[in-house]
């Protein structure tokens, strides 16, 4: 059996080019932020999702007000660090969409009594996450998922 070297060499060169990222598809910048979204629509969607998941009006108002204040402090005046970085509006929308998408699964896999109050441990090293002494399990789960989504968005700024 005769093996023609040219087709084999071309195939190997093609595989090496793909592996090294020299293909046109690989050369395009990744867009983790997606397209610009209406931030206010994302806030409304998250509020609706929290209501659907059983958060009380007081819980929703408190959690969303604190999240809004926290993100305004982090993303205000931030300029993207390069062409592939996310804008402040994109980052905010990403955090809200992320939180909205992961929360239902988190709540369904959590403990049976989501409204059981849990005191924040009185430890001088750690202050309560959002300045309350007691949180329900439901609130702790929101704070944890929101914080995870926020951390990921900050990395993309």
Short mmCIF file of C-alpha atoms in Angstrom, two decimals:
data_model
loop_
_atom_site.label_atom_id
_atom_site.label_comp_id
_atom_site.label_asym_id
_atom_site.label_seq_id
_atom_site.Cartn_x
_atom_site.Cartn_y
_atom_site.Cartn_z
CA UNK A 1 0.00 0.00 0.00
CA UNK A 2 1.40 3.34 -1.03
CA UNK A 3 0.77 6.31 1.27
CA UNK A 4 0.92 9.67 -0.40
CA UNK A 5 2.83 12.02 1.82
CA UNK A 6 1.30 15.27 0.61
CA UNK A 7 -2.33 14.55 1.71
CA UNK A 8 -1.10 13.19 5.05
CA UNK A 9 1.07 16.28 5.58
CA UNK A 10 -1.83 18.57 4.71
CA UNK A 11 -4.13 16.72 7.10
CA UNK A 12 -1.56 16.99 9.90
CA UNK A 13 -1.03 20.69 9.16
CA UNK A 14 -4.80 21.24 9.32
CA UNK A 15 -5.03 19.47 12.66
CA UNK A 16 -2.13 21.50 14.04
CA UNK A 17 -3.70 24.75 12.82
CA UNK A 18 -7.00 23.88 14.50
CA UNK A 19 -5.25 22.89 17.70
CA UNK A 20 -3.22 26.09 17.80
CA UNK A 21 -6.27 28.29 17.20
CA UNK A 22 -5.31 29.53 13.74
CA UNK A 23 -8.66 28.76 12.15
CA UNK A 24 -11.00 31.68 11.38
CA UNK A 25 -13.57 30.37 13.85
CA UNK A 26 -11.01 30.22 16.65
CA UNK A 27 -9.66 33.66 15.73
CA UNK A 28 -12.98 35.34 16.52
CA UNK A 29 -13.09 36.80 20.06
CA UNK A 30 -15.34 35.04 22.50
CA UNK A 31 -18.29 37.14 23.64
CA UNK A 32 -19.18 35.91 27.13
CA UNK A 33 -21.36 38.97 27.74
CA UNK A 34 -23.63 38.42 24.80
CA UNK A 35 -25.56 41.32 23.35
CA UNK A 36 -26.42 44.39 25.42
CA UNK A 37 -29.60 43.79 27.40
CA UNK A 38 -32.16 46.00 29.04
CA UNK A 39 -31.00 46.03 32.66
CA UNK A 40 -34.37 47.18 33.99
CA UNK A 41 -36.07 44.28 32.20
CA UNK A 42 -33.60 41.91 33.88
CA UNK A 43 -34.40 43.40 37.31
CA UNK A 44 -38.13 42.90 36.64
CA UNK A 45 -37.55 39.34 35.44
CA UNK A 46 -35.55 38.49 38.57
CA UNK A 47 -38.22 40.03 40.81
CA UNK A 48 -40.90 37.96 39.03
CA UNK A 49 -38.82 34.81 39.43
CA UNK A 50 -38.32 35.46 43.14
CA UNK A 51 -42.06 35.95 43.53
CA UNK A 52 -42.73 32.71 41.63
CA UNK A 53 -40.26 30.89 43.90
CA UNK A 54 -42.09 31.99 47.05
CA UNK A 55 -40.02 34.93 48.28
CA UNK A 56 -42.15 37.38 50.28
CA UNK A 57 -42.51 41.02 49.24
CA UNK A 58 -40.27 42.07 52.13
CA UNK A 59 -37.60 39.50 51.18
CA UNK A 60 -37.68 40.53 47.51
CA UNK A 61 -37.45 44.22 48.30
CA UNK A 62 -34.60 43.74 50.75
CA UNK A 63 -32.57 41.34 48.61
CA UNK A 64 -33.00 43.28 45.37
CA UNK A 65 -32.30 46.66 46.99
CA UNK A 66 -29.08 45.36 48.50
CA UNK A 67 -28.06 43.67 45.24
CA UNK A 68 -28.78 46.87 43.30
CA UNK A 69 -26.73 48.96 45.73
CA UNK A 70 -23.85 46.48 45.71
CA UNK A 71 -23.69 46.24 41.92
CA UNK A 72 -23.97 50.01 41.50
CA UNK A 73 -20.92 50.40 43.71
CA UNK A 74 -18.93 47.76 41.83
CA UNK A 75 -19.89 48.48 38.22
CA UNK A 76 -20.40 52.28 38.33
CA UNK A 77 -17.78 54.05 36.29
CA UNK A 78 -15.99 50.84 35.36
CA UNK A 79 -14.67 50.75 31.85
CA UNK A 80 -14.15 47.40 30.13
CA UNK A 81 -10.50 46.28 30.14
CA UNK A 82 -10.23 45.50 26.46
CA UNK A 83 -12.45 44.74 23.51
CA UNK A 84 -13.69 41.40 24.83
CA UNK A 85 -14.55 42.66 28.33
CA UNK A 86 -18.11 43.33 29.43
CA UNK A 87 -19.59 46.78 29.91
CA UNK A 88 -21.17 47.67 33.29
CA UNK A 89 -24.69 47.20 31.87
CA UNK A 90 -23.77 43.87 30.33
CA UNK A 91 -22.18 42.76 33.60
CA UNK A 92 -25.24 43.77 35.62
CA UNK A 93 -27.59 42.02 33.20
CA UNK A 94 -25.36 38.94 33.26
CA UNK A 95 -25.44 38.76 37.08
CA UNK A 96 -29.22 39.13 37.17
CA UNK A 97 -29.79 36.56 34.43
CA UNK A 98 -27.36 34.13 36.03
CA UNK A 99 -29.01 34.46 39.44
CA UNK A 100 -32.45 34.02 37.89
CA UNK A 101 -31.38 30.87 36.06
CA UNK A 102 -29.56 29.07 38.91
CA UNK A 103 -31.90 29.88 41.78
CA UNK A 104 -34.77 27.46 40.97
CA UNK A 105 -32.46 24.43 40.94
CA UNK A 106 -30.75 25.57 44.11
CA UNK A 107 -34.02 26.03 45.97
CA UNK A 108 -35.39 22.67 44.83
CA UNK A 109 -32.29 20.86 46.09
CA UNK A 110 -32.19 22.78 49.38
CA UNK A 111 -33.73 21.80 52.71
CA UNK A 112 -37.47 21.26 53.04
CA UNK A 113 -38.10 24.30 55.24
CA UNK A 114 -36.74 27.25 53.26
CA UNK A 115 -38.32 29.82 55.55
CA UNK A 116 -36.68 28.62 58.74
CA UNK A 117 -34.74 31.52 60.27
CA UNK A 118 -31.03 30.94 60.71
CA UNK A 119 -29.00 33.33 62.85
CA UNK A 120 -25.74 34.64 61.49
CA UNK A 121 -23.02 33.27 63.70
CA UNK A 122 -21.61 35.93 65.95
CA UNK A 123 -18.05 35.90 64.74
CA UNK A 124 -15.90 39.02 64.71
CA UNK A 125 -14.00 37.81 61.64
CA UNK A 126 -17.07 37.72 59.42
CA UNK A 127 -19.74 40.38 59.29
CA UNK A 128 -23.22 39.41 58.11
CA UNK A 129 -23.35 39.47 54.32
CA UNK A 130 -26.16 42.00 54.04
CA UNK A 131 -26.31 43.58 57.49
CA UNK A 132 -28.98 41.44 59.10
CA UNK A 133 -28.62 39.23 62.15
CA UNK A 134 -31.00 36.53 60.93
CA UNK A 135 -31.70 35.16 57.46
CA UNK A 136 -34.04 32.48 56.19
CA UNK A 137 -32.54 29.57 54.30
CA UNK A 138 -34.22 31.00 51.19
CA UNK A 139 -32.38 34.32 51.68
CA UNK A 140 -29.04 32.59 52.28
CA UNK A 141 -29.49 30.64 49.04
CA UNK A 142 -30.22 33.83 47.09
CA UNK A 143 -27.20 35.60 48.59
CA UNK A 144 -24.94 32.65 47.79
CA UNK A 145 -26.08 32.25 44.18
CA UNK A 146 -26.07 36.01 43.55
CA UNK A 147 -22.55 36.31 45.01
CA UNK A 148 -21.30 33.49 42.79
CA UNK A 149 -22.79 35.09 39.68
CA UNK A 150 -21.39 38.49 40.69
CA UNK A 151 -17.92 37.05 41.21
CA UNK A 152 -17.95 35.51 37.73
CA UNK A 153 -19.10 38.79 36.15
CA UNK A 154 -16.35 40.74 37.90
CA UNK A 155 -13.77 38.38 36.39
CA UNK A 156 -15.07 39.27 32.91
CA UNK A 157 -14.89 43.04 33.47
#
